[in-house]
C-alpha angles and dihedrals in degrees: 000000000000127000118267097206129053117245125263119266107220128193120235110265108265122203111230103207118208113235093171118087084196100049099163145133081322108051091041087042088056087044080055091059094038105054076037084058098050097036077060106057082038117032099177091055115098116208114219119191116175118176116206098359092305118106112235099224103189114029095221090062084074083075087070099045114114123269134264095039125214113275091229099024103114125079117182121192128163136223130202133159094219094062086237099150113143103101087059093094092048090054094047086047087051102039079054086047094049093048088059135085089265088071100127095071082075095049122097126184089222110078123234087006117159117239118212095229100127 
């Protein structure tokens, strides 16, 4: 019997280097817009993040890592059933981004707003 569905297209695993020495509730809560951001624009895509080989599950869960975090801990690879994948790079460039010191372009006072990134 054949599948009925066609297999998931996954990106390659991309290494998100922390650039912050003070990577904290800022920085994680900008990653939260952001993948918000990008789950809004494809909604089929799911978004995977693992720091130090370990998937992160729920994203909130990142509020309760140690402190300091490993400069290059975090992967981040994405996986869709339609092969859509070239916003992938963009979100790589903006998670980086967000882990940085530059995080509050990404903070809104509204919370779960959508920001138009993608």
């Amino acid at each position: 019997m054949e599948p009925t569905e066609s297999p998931k297209a996954s990106s390659e695993p991309r290494t998100i280097v922390i650039s912050d020495d003070h990577f904290g509730f800022a920085n994680m809560e900008a990653w939260l817009n952001i993948i918000r951001s990008y789950q809004a624009k494809h909604p089929g895509h799911q978004v995977h993040l693992s720091y130090d080989g370990e998937e992160i599950r729920n994203l909130k869960y990142m509020f309760k890592m140690e402190r300091p975090v490993k400069p290059m801990g975090f992967q981040c690879y994405i996986s869709t059933g339609d092969g859509n994948l070239k916003d992938v790079p963009k979100l790589v460039r903006l998670l980086v981004e967000g882990a940085g010191p530059n995080h509050a372009t990404f903070l809104t006072r509204e919370l779960n707003r959508v920001l138009d990134l993608f």
